[in-house]
Amino acid sequence: MASRAKVRGGEKQQQSLSLGRETVEELEKEAERRGLNKSQLADLLLNGQLTQSADKPTIISIMSYKGGVAKTTTSTCLAVCLSELGYKVLVIDMDGQGNVSQSLGVYDPRSEEACIADVLYQATPSSPRMSLSEVMRTTDYENVFCVPSNFRFADADTRLKAEIAGGVDTRLLYAIEDLIDETARSGERKFDYIIIDCGPRLDMTTTNAIVALEAGNNASHIIIPIKVDGYAIAGLSQTIDTINRTARERRRLPQHWKILQTMIERNTSAYKYGCQMMKEAIPNAEYFNTKIEKSTVVPEASLAMEPLIKYDPNSKPAISYRLLAQEIEEMNA
Ligand SMILES: Nc1ncnc2c1ncn2[C@@H]1O[C@H](COP(=O)(O)OP(=O)(O)OP(=O)(O)O)[C@@H](O)[C@H]1O
Ligand SMILES: [Mg+2]
């Protein structure tokens, strides 16, 4: 399986040089951010010292205003399934609940370890801002890395707002770009996928995760997990509004998003009626072909603090998450 990822990386070397910045104005901003003038930036680009699009990961932000719809379960399962396909994956925990960090075994209840808060703002007046690579941890799963979160990130929205002059927040985007450049310079294997697990809110943590997709390749996208019921549909339109509003503020096209149906009970009339309602409410939505079945094995895995894929690899939802990873892999083809 590892060779599949490798071959694919080779094919991408044909692609053109790009920083993911599409306008002259954005290139100028990039030069300013890196403390360079335009010709220095151009030199670095021409000498291949800045990230080429071939080195960019696929970034997947998993978000929904509605809580408890399997954002974290999907983040963890997808990370482990993609690593099983031979990819190197980084999971960024953007939720102060730290659930994805818990299920990957890197949650520190005493919150002494550095976390995403230390990257995005000064977590305490004396603490320095850190890079993602300084905060990143290995996990028990080969090729799965995690930037953890904990309750120090619980007031992230207020803290992020306090340290920004205005406009859309690009701190996570720039932290990821720096990580990509750093990995390329060090000669280490690049990350194939970066998965960002958001909390159930539409605040600065979520907009950071939307804008962060700009650091990824063309297959980067947002997954909106949805448990098909009336309340989830209401949360869905608010999530889509946030994605569209962020795009307008960035003067870009909205990031590509797709709905993942989770906890489905396929043959029930409630599920069938819910699907119909969803089609009427959001007629142009794209859906993953894969749907995740409801099963008691999922809460059991979370009680055991283990990714479902390891806890019960042959369960129906585990098999579906593997199919989802393949569907996502195909988006890169
Ligand atoms: N396929 C499934 N079948 C049954 N239960 C599930 C399934 N997927 C997730 N769950 C359960 O639903 C609950 C919520 O899941 P999860 O924590 O992944 O959601 P979330 O969207 O990340 O929540 P939050 O909004 O709090 O971050 C958990 O108890 C989890 O075990
Ligand atoms: Mg969660």
Short mmCIF file of C-alpha atoms and ligand atoms in Angstrom, two decimals:
data_model
loop_
_atom_site.label_atom_id
_atom_site.label_comp_id
_atom_site.label_asym_id
_atom_site.label_seq_id
_atom_site.Cartn_x
_atom_site.Cartn_y
_atom_site.Cartn_z
CA MET A 1 0.00 0.00 0.00
CA ALA A 2 2.84 2.38 0.82
CA SER A 3 3.96 2.29 -2.80
CA ARG A 4 0.58 3.62 -3.98
CA ALA A 5 1.12 6.85 -2.02
CA LYS A 6 4.69 7.07 -3.31
CA VAL A 7 3.76 6.63 -6.96
CA ARG A 8 1.08 9.25 -6.62
CA GLY A 9 3.58 11.73 -5.14
CA GLY A 10 5.78 11.15 -8.20
CA GLU A 11 2.96 11.98 -10.59
CA LYS A 12 2.33 15.23 -8.81
CA GLN A 13 5.89 16.44 -9.41
CA GLN A 14 4.62 17.43 -12.88
CA GLN A 15 2.41 20.11 -11.38
CA SER A 16 3.34 23.77 -11.47
CA LEU A 17 4.99 25.84 -8.79
CA SER A 18 2.46 27.46 -6.53
CA LEU A 19 2.13 28.92 -3.09
CA GLY A 20 -1.61 28.68 -3.15
CA ARG A 21 -1.68 32.46 -3.55
CA GLU A 22 -3.61 33.33 -6.65
CA THR A 23 -3.42 37.09 -6.91
CA VAL A 24 -0.54 39.57 -7.05
CA GLU A 25 -1.99 41.22 -3.98
CA GLU A 26 -1.81 37.93 -2.07
CA LEU A 27 1.76 37.30 -3.24
CA GLU A 28 2.71 40.74 -1.94
CA LYS A 29 1.12 39.92 1.40
CA GLU A 30 3.01 36.62 1.48
CA ALA A 31 6.33 38.42 0.85
CA GLU A 32 5.53 40.85 3.67
CA ARG A 33 4.62 38.03 6.04
CA ARG A 34 7.92 36.32 5.37
CA GLY A 35 9.84 39.60 5.71
CA LEU A 36 10.95 39.51 2.04
CA ASN A 37 10.63 41.84 -0.88
CA LYS A 38 8.88 40.62 -4.02
CA SER A 39 12.06 39.72 -5.90
CA GLN A 40 13.43 37.73 -2.93
CA LEU A 41 10.17 35.80 -2.81
CA ALA A 42 10.35 35.21 -6.56
CA ASP A 43 13.97 33.92 -6.18
CA LEU A 44 12.93 31.49 -3.48
CA LEU A 45 10.06 30.27 -5.62
CA LEU A 46 12.28 29.85 -8.68
CA ASN A 47 14.97 28.03 -6.68
CA GLY A 48 12.34 25.66 -5.36
CA GLN A 49 13.00 26.70 -1.76
CA LEU A 50 9.35 27.29 -1.08
CA THR A 51 6.75 24.61 -1.16
CA GLN A 52 5.72 23.41 -4.58
CA SER A 53 2.14 22.37 -5.11
CA ALA A 54 3.40 18.78 -5.44
CA ASP A 55 4.45 18.94 -1.79
CA LYS A 56 1.11 20.14 -0.56
CA PRO A 57 -1.04 17.85 1.52
CA THR A 58 -4.74 17.27 1.09
CA ILE A 59 -6.30 19.20 3.93
CA ILE A 60 -9.65 18.03 5.25
CA SER A 61 -11.53 20.15 7.78
CA ILE A 62 -14.31 18.31 9.57
CA MET A 63 -16.93 20.71 10.86
CA SER A 64 -20.56 21.15 11.81
CA TYR A 65 -22.36 23.59 14.02
CA LYS A 66 -24.40 20.70 15.33
CA GLY A 67 -22.77 18.82 18.19
CA GLY A 68 -22.47 15.05 18.50
CA VAL A 69 -22.69 14.25 14.77
CA ALA A 70 -19.44 12.19 14.67
CA LYS A 71 -16.93 14.90 13.68
CA THR A 72 -14.33 13.49 16.07
CA THR A 73 -15.15 9.84 15.33
CA THR A 74 -14.74 10.61 11.62
CA SER A 75 -11.45 12.51 12.16
CA THR A 76 -9.91 9.64 14.13
CA CYS A 77 -11.18 6.84 11.91
CA LEU A 78 -10.20 8.61 8.72
CA ALA A 79 -6.69 9.31 10.04
CA VAL A 80 -6.12 5.66 10.94
CA CYS A 81 -7.70 4.37 7.68
CA LEU A 82 -5.61 6.73 5.52
CA SER A 83 -2.46 5.65 7.36
CA GLU A 84 -3.43 2.02 6.63
CA LEU A 85 -3.44 2.99 2.95
CA GLY A 86 0.19 4.07 3.34
CA TYR A 87 -0.26 7.81 3.85
CA LYS A 88 1.36 10.07 6.43
CA VAL A 89 -1.38 11.91 8.31
CA LEU A 90 -1.49 14.80 10.75
CA VAL A 91 -4.58 15.41 12.87
CA ILE A 92 -5.00 18.92 14.28
CA ASP A 93 -7.35 19.12 17.25
CA MET A 94 -9.17 22.47 17.06
CA ASP A 95 -11.59 21.68 19.88
CA GLY A 96 -10.86 22.49 23.53
CA GLN A 97 -12.70 19.29 24.50
CA GLY A 98 -9.61 17.47 23.20
CA ASN A 99 -11.61 14.40 22.16
CA VAL A 100 -9.58 13.54 19.08
CA SER A 101 -6.39 13.92 21.15
CA GLN A 102 -7.93 11.54 23.71
CA SER A 103 -8.81 8.89 21.17
CA LEU A 104 -5.31 9.08 19.67
CA GLY A 105 -3.83 8.79 23.17
CA VAL A 106 -2.13 12.21 23.32
CA TYR A 107 -4.45 14.13 25.65
CA ASP A 108 -2.83 15.59 28.71
CA PRO A 109 -5.48 16.14 31.41
CA ARG A 110 -3.08 18.31 33.41
CA SER A 111 -2.58 20.36 30.23
CA GLU A 112 1.13 20.76 30.90
CA GLU A 113 2.05 19.64 27.41
CA ALA A 114 2.08 22.21 24.63
CA CYS A 115 -1.06 22.22 22.52
CA ILE A 116 -2.68 24.02 19.57
CA ALA A 117 -3.30 27.04 21.84
CA ASP A 118 0.48 27.59 22.04
CA VAL A 119 0.65 27.74 18.24
CA LEU A 120 -2.22 30.15 17.61
CA TYR A 121 -1.84 32.61 20.47
CA GLN A 122 0.17 33.14 23.63
CA ALA A 123 -1.51 30.62 25.90
CA THR A 124 -0.03 32.32 28.98
CA PRO A 125 1.64 35.78 29.07
CA SER A 126 5.08 34.17 29.47
CA SER A 127 4.68 31.35 26.96
CA PRO A 128 6.22 31.73 23.49
CA ARG A 129 4.27 31.12 20.26
CA MET A 130 5.27 27.68 19.00
CA SER A 131 5.31 25.98 15.62
CA LEU A 132 3.11 23.00 14.76
CA SER A 133 6.20 20.79 14.56
CA GLU A 134 7.15 21.71 18.13
CA VAL A 135 3.71 20.81 19.43
CA MET A 136 3.09 17.76 17.24
CA ARG A 137 3.13 14.33 18.89
CA THR A 138 3.55 10.83 17.55
CA THR A 139 0.72 8.41 18.31
CA ASP A 140 0.49 4.65 18.75
CA TYR A 141 -0.55 4.46 15.10
CA GLU A 142 2.16 4.35 12.48
CA ASN A 143 2.27 7.52 10.38
CA VAL A 144 -0.48 9.23 12.39
CA PHE A 145 0.64 12.41 14.17
CA CYS A 146 -1.45 14.74 16.28
CA VAL A 147 -1.34 18.37 17.34
CA PRO A 148 -3.31 18.05 20.57
CA SER A 149 -5.74 20.35 22.27
CA ASN A 150 -6.96 20.59 25.83
CA PHE A 151 -9.09 22.83 28.01
CA ARG A 152 -6.57 25.68 27.69
CA PHE A 153 -8.03 26.01 24.19
CA ALA A 154 -11.60 26.20 25.50
CA ASP A 155 -11.67 30.02 25.38
CA ALA A 156 -9.94 30.05 21.98
CA ASP A 157 -12.52 32.28 20.29
CA THR A 158 -12.03 35.11 22.78
CA ARG A 159 -8.25 34.72 22.75
CA LEU A 160 -8.05 34.58 18.96
CA LYS A 161 -10.24 37.69 18.65
CA ALA A 162 -8.15 39.55 21.21
CA GLU A 163 -4.95 39.14 19.20
CA ILE A 164 -6.24 39.99 15.73
CA ALA A 165 -6.43 43.45 14.21
CA GLY A 166 -9.29 42.62 11.83
CA GLY A 167 -10.09 40.61 8.73
CA VAL A 168 -10.17 36.84 8.46
CA ASP A 169 -7.83 34.95 10.74
CA THR A 170 -4.98 33.24 8.89
CA ARG A 171 -2.96 31.95 11.84
CA LEU A 172 -3.68 28.26 11.32
CA LEU A 173 -3.16 28.65 7.54
CA TYR A 174 0.28 30.20 8.06
CA ALA A 175 1.23 27.67 10.75
CA ILE A 176 0.42 24.86 8.29
CA GLU A 177 2.34 26.56 5.47
CA ASP A 178 5.34 26.92 7.75
CA LEU A 179 5.10 23.22 8.66
CA ILE A 180 4.96 22.25 4.97
CA ASP A 181 8.02 24.41 4.17
CA GLU A 182 9.89 23.12 7.21
CA THR A 183 9.19 19.48 6.33
CA ALA A 184 10.29 20.07 2.71
CA ARG A 185 13.54 21.77 3.83
CA SER A 186 14.36 19.01 6.32
CA GLY A 187 13.98 16.32 3.68
CA GLU A 188 11.48 14.47 5.89
CA ARG A 189 8.58 12.68 4.32
CA LYS A 190 5.79 15.17 3.61
CA PHE A 191 2.33 14.89 5.12
CA ASP A 192 -0.12 13.46 2.62
CA TYR A 193 -3.19 14.44 4.63
CA ILE A 194 -3.92 16.99 7.33
CA ILE A 195 -7.24 16.44 9.11
CA ILE A 196 -8.64 19.27 11.23
CA ASP A 197 -11.24 18.30 13.84
CA CYS A 198 -13.44 21.26 14.80
CA GLY A 199 -15.69 21.69 17.80
CA PRO A 200 -19.47 22.25 17.50
CA ARG A 201 -19.31 25.96 16.90
CA LEU A 202 -18.96 28.53 14.12
CA ASP A 203 -16.40 30.81 15.69
CA MET A 204 -12.79 31.80 15.01
CA THR A 205 -11.62 28.19 15.45
CA THR A 206 -13.92 27.14 12.61
CA THR A 207 -13.01 30.03 10.29
CA ASN A 208 -9.32 29.24 10.90
CA ALA A 209 -10.06 25.66 9.79
CA ILE A 210 -11.87 26.92 6.66
CA VAL A 211 -9.08 29.31 5.63
CA ALA A 212 -6.44 26.63 6.40
CA LEU A 213 -7.58 24.70 3.32
CA GLU A 214 -5.78 27.29 1.21
CA ALA A 215 -2.50 25.60 2.24
CA GLY A 216 -3.60 22.30 0.72
CA ASN A 217 -3.77 20.85 -2.79
CA ASN A 218 -6.84 20.89 -5.03
CA ALA A 219 -8.39 17.83 -3.40
CA SER A 220 -8.63 19.66 -0.06
CA HIS A 221 -12.20 19.95 1.19
CA ILE A 222 -14.56 20.27 4.12
CA ILE A 223 -16.49 17.29 5.44
CA ILE A 224 -19.79 18.12 7.11
CA PRO A 225 -20.93 15.04 9.03
CA ILE A 226 -24.64 14.91 9.51
CA LYS A 227 -26.92 12.72 11.55
CA VAL A 228 -30.07 12.77 9.48
CA ASP A 229 -32.72 14.47 11.60
CA GLY A 230 -34.57 17.79 11.58
CA TYR A 231 -32.17 19.55 13.94
CA ALA A 232 -29.09 18.50 11.97
CA ILE A 233 -30.56 20.03 8.83
CA ALA A 234 -30.95 23.37 10.63
CA GLY A 235 -27.29 23.24 11.75
CA LEU A 236 -26.24 22.40 8.20
CA SER A 237 -27.42 25.64 6.64
CA GLN A 238 -25.62 27.66 9.33
CA THR A 239 -22.40 25.74 8.64
CA ILE A 240 -22.71 26.36 4.89
CA ASP A 241 -23.42 30.08 5.50
CA THR A 242 -20.17 30.32 7.50
CA ILE A 243 -18.20 28.65 4.69
CA ASN A 244 -19.69 31.06 2.13
CA ARG A 245 -19.20 34.13 4.31
CA THR A 246 -15.55 33.26 4.96
CA ALA A 247 -15.00 32.86 1.21
CA ARG A 248 -16.52 36.30 0.57
CA GLU A 249 -14.24 37.88 3.16
CA ARG A 250 -11.22 36.17 1.58
CA ARG A 251 -12.51 37.15 -1.89
CA ARG A 252 -12.27 33.54 -2.99
CA LEU A 253 -14.59 30.84 -4.18
CA PRO A 254 -16.08 28.89 -1.26
CA GLN A 255 -14.08 25.88 -0.18
CA HIS A 256 -15.36 22.59 -1.55
CA TRP A 257 -17.62 20.85 0.98
CA LYS A 258 -19.34 17.49 1.04
CA ILE A 259 -21.86 15.92 3.39
CA LEU A 260 -21.12 12.65 5.16
CA GLN A 261 -24.17 10.88 6.57
CA THR A 262 -23.35 9.34 9.94
CA MET A 263 -25.21 7.15 12.43
CA ILE A 264 -27.65 6.13 9.76
CA GLU A 265 -30.42 3.61 10.32
CA ARG A 266 -30.86 2.72 6.70
CA ASN A 267 -34.25 1.07 6.60
CA THR A 268 -36.15 3.27 8.99
CA SER A 269 -38.82 5.64 7.72
CA ALA A 270 -37.27 8.46 9.83
CA TYR A 271 -34.02 8.10 7.87
CA LYS A 272 -35.79 8.02 4.51
CA TYR A 273 -37.93 11.05 5.41
CA GLY A 274 -34.84 12.91 6.75
CA CYS A 275 -32.96 12.30 3.46
CA GLN A 276 -35.90 13.69 1.52
CA MET A 277 -36.03 16.79 3.77
CA MET A 278 -32.31 17.34 3.28
CA LYS A 279 -32.57 17.16 -0.50
CA GLU A 280 -35.34 19.75 -0.44
CA ALA A 281 -33.52 22.04 2.01
CA ILE A 282 -30.11 21.95 0.26
CA PRO A 283 -30.76 20.74 -3.29
CA ASN A 284 -27.22 21.29 -4.60
CA ALA A 285 -25.35 19.54 -1.81
CA GLU A 286 -22.76 16.90 -2.66
CA TYR A 287 -22.75 13.69 -0.62
CA PHE A 288 -20.14 11.02 -0.04
CA ASN A 289 -21.27 7.69 -1.50
CA THR A 290 -20.15 6.08 1.73
CA LYS A 291 -22.54 6.38 4.66
CA ILE A 292 -21.69 5.41 8.22
CA GLU A 293 -24.11 3.06 9.99
CA LYS A 294 -25.20 3.52 13.57
CA SER A 295 -23.69 0.87 15.83
CA THR A 296 -23.17 0.40 19.58
CA VAL A 297 -19.56 -0.52 18.84
CA VAL A 298 -18.73 3.19 18.24
CA PRO A 299 -19.55 4.45 21.77
CA GLU A 300 -17.87 1.32 23.12
CA ALA A 301 -14.66 2.28 21.30
CA SER A 302 -14.86 5.82 22.68
CA LEU A 303 -15.28 4.44 26.21
CA ALA A 304 -12.16 2.35 25.61
CA MET A 305 -10.47 5.56 24.28
CA GLU A 306 -9.44 3.72 21.16
CA PRO A 307 -10.05 4.47 17.50
CA LEU A 308 -12.90 2.28 16.28
CA ILE A 309 -10.72 0.92 13.48
CA LYS A 310 -8.45 -0.71 16.07
CA TYR A 311 -11.16 -1.53 18.63
CA ASP A 312 -13.32 -3.51 16.19
CA PRO A 313 -11.80 -3.50 12.70
CA ASN A 314 -14.51 -5.75 11.27
CA SER A 315 -17.52 -3.82 12.54
CA LYS A 316 -19.84 -2.26 9.96
CA PRO A 317 -18.86 1.35 10.70
CA ALA A 318 -15.13 0.46 10.64
CA ILE A 319 -15.56 -1.10 7.18
CA SER A 320 -17.49 2.01 6.03
CA TYR A 321 -14.75 4.33 7.29
CA ARG A 322 -12.23 2.33 5.23
CA LEU A 323 -14.45 2.81 2.18
CA LEU A 324 -14.64 6.52 2.99
CA ALA A 325 -10.82 6.71 3.08
CA GLN A 326 -10.74 5.09 -0.38
CA GLU A 327 -13.36 7.52 -1.67
CA ILE A 328 -11.24 10.41 -0.39
CA GLU A 329 -8.11 8.88 -1.91
CA GLU A 330 -9.90 8.83 -5.27
CA MET A 331 -10.58 12.58 -4.99
CA ASN A 332 -6.80 12.99 -5.35
CA ALA A 333 -6.60 10.96 -8.56
N1 LIG B 1 -21.73 5.45 13.75
C1 LIG B 1 -22.05 5.67 15.02
N2 LIG B 1 -22.92 4.85 15.66
C2 LIG B 1 -23.24 5.04 16.96
N3 LIG B 1 -22.74 6.02 17.72
C3 LIG B 1 -21.87 6.87 17.13
C4 LIG B 1 -21.48 6.75 15.78
N4 LIG B 1 -20.59 7.75 15.48
C5 LIG B 1 -20.44 8.44 16.62
N5 LIG B 1 -21.19 7.93 17.62
C6 LIG B 1 -21.28 8.39 19.00
O1 LIG B 1 -21.87 9.68 19.00
C7 LIG B 1 -21.27 10.49 20.03
C8 LIG B 1 -20.71 11.75 19.38
O2 LIG B 1 -19.65 11.42 18.51
P1 LIG B 1 -18.44 12.41 18.28
O3 LIG B 1 -17.81 12.78 19.58
O4 LIG B 1 -17.58 11.82 17.23
O5 LIG B 1 -19.25 13.65 17.70
P2 LIG B 1 -18.74 15.15 17.53
O6 LIG B 1 -19.52 15.70 16.38
O7 LIG B 1 -17.28 15.20 17.43
O8 LIG B 1 -19.20 15.82 18.89
P3 LIG B 1 -18.85 17.32 19.37
O9 LIG B 1 -19.78 18.19 18.61
O10 LIG B 1 -19.12 17.29 20.84
O11 LIG B 1 -17.42 17.57 19.04
C9 LIG B 1 -20.19 9.64 20.68
O12 LIG B 1 -20.71 9.05 21.84
C10 LIG B 1 -19.90 8.57 19.65
O13 LIG B 1 -19.45 7.37 20.23
MG MG B 2 -15.86 16.35 18.56
#
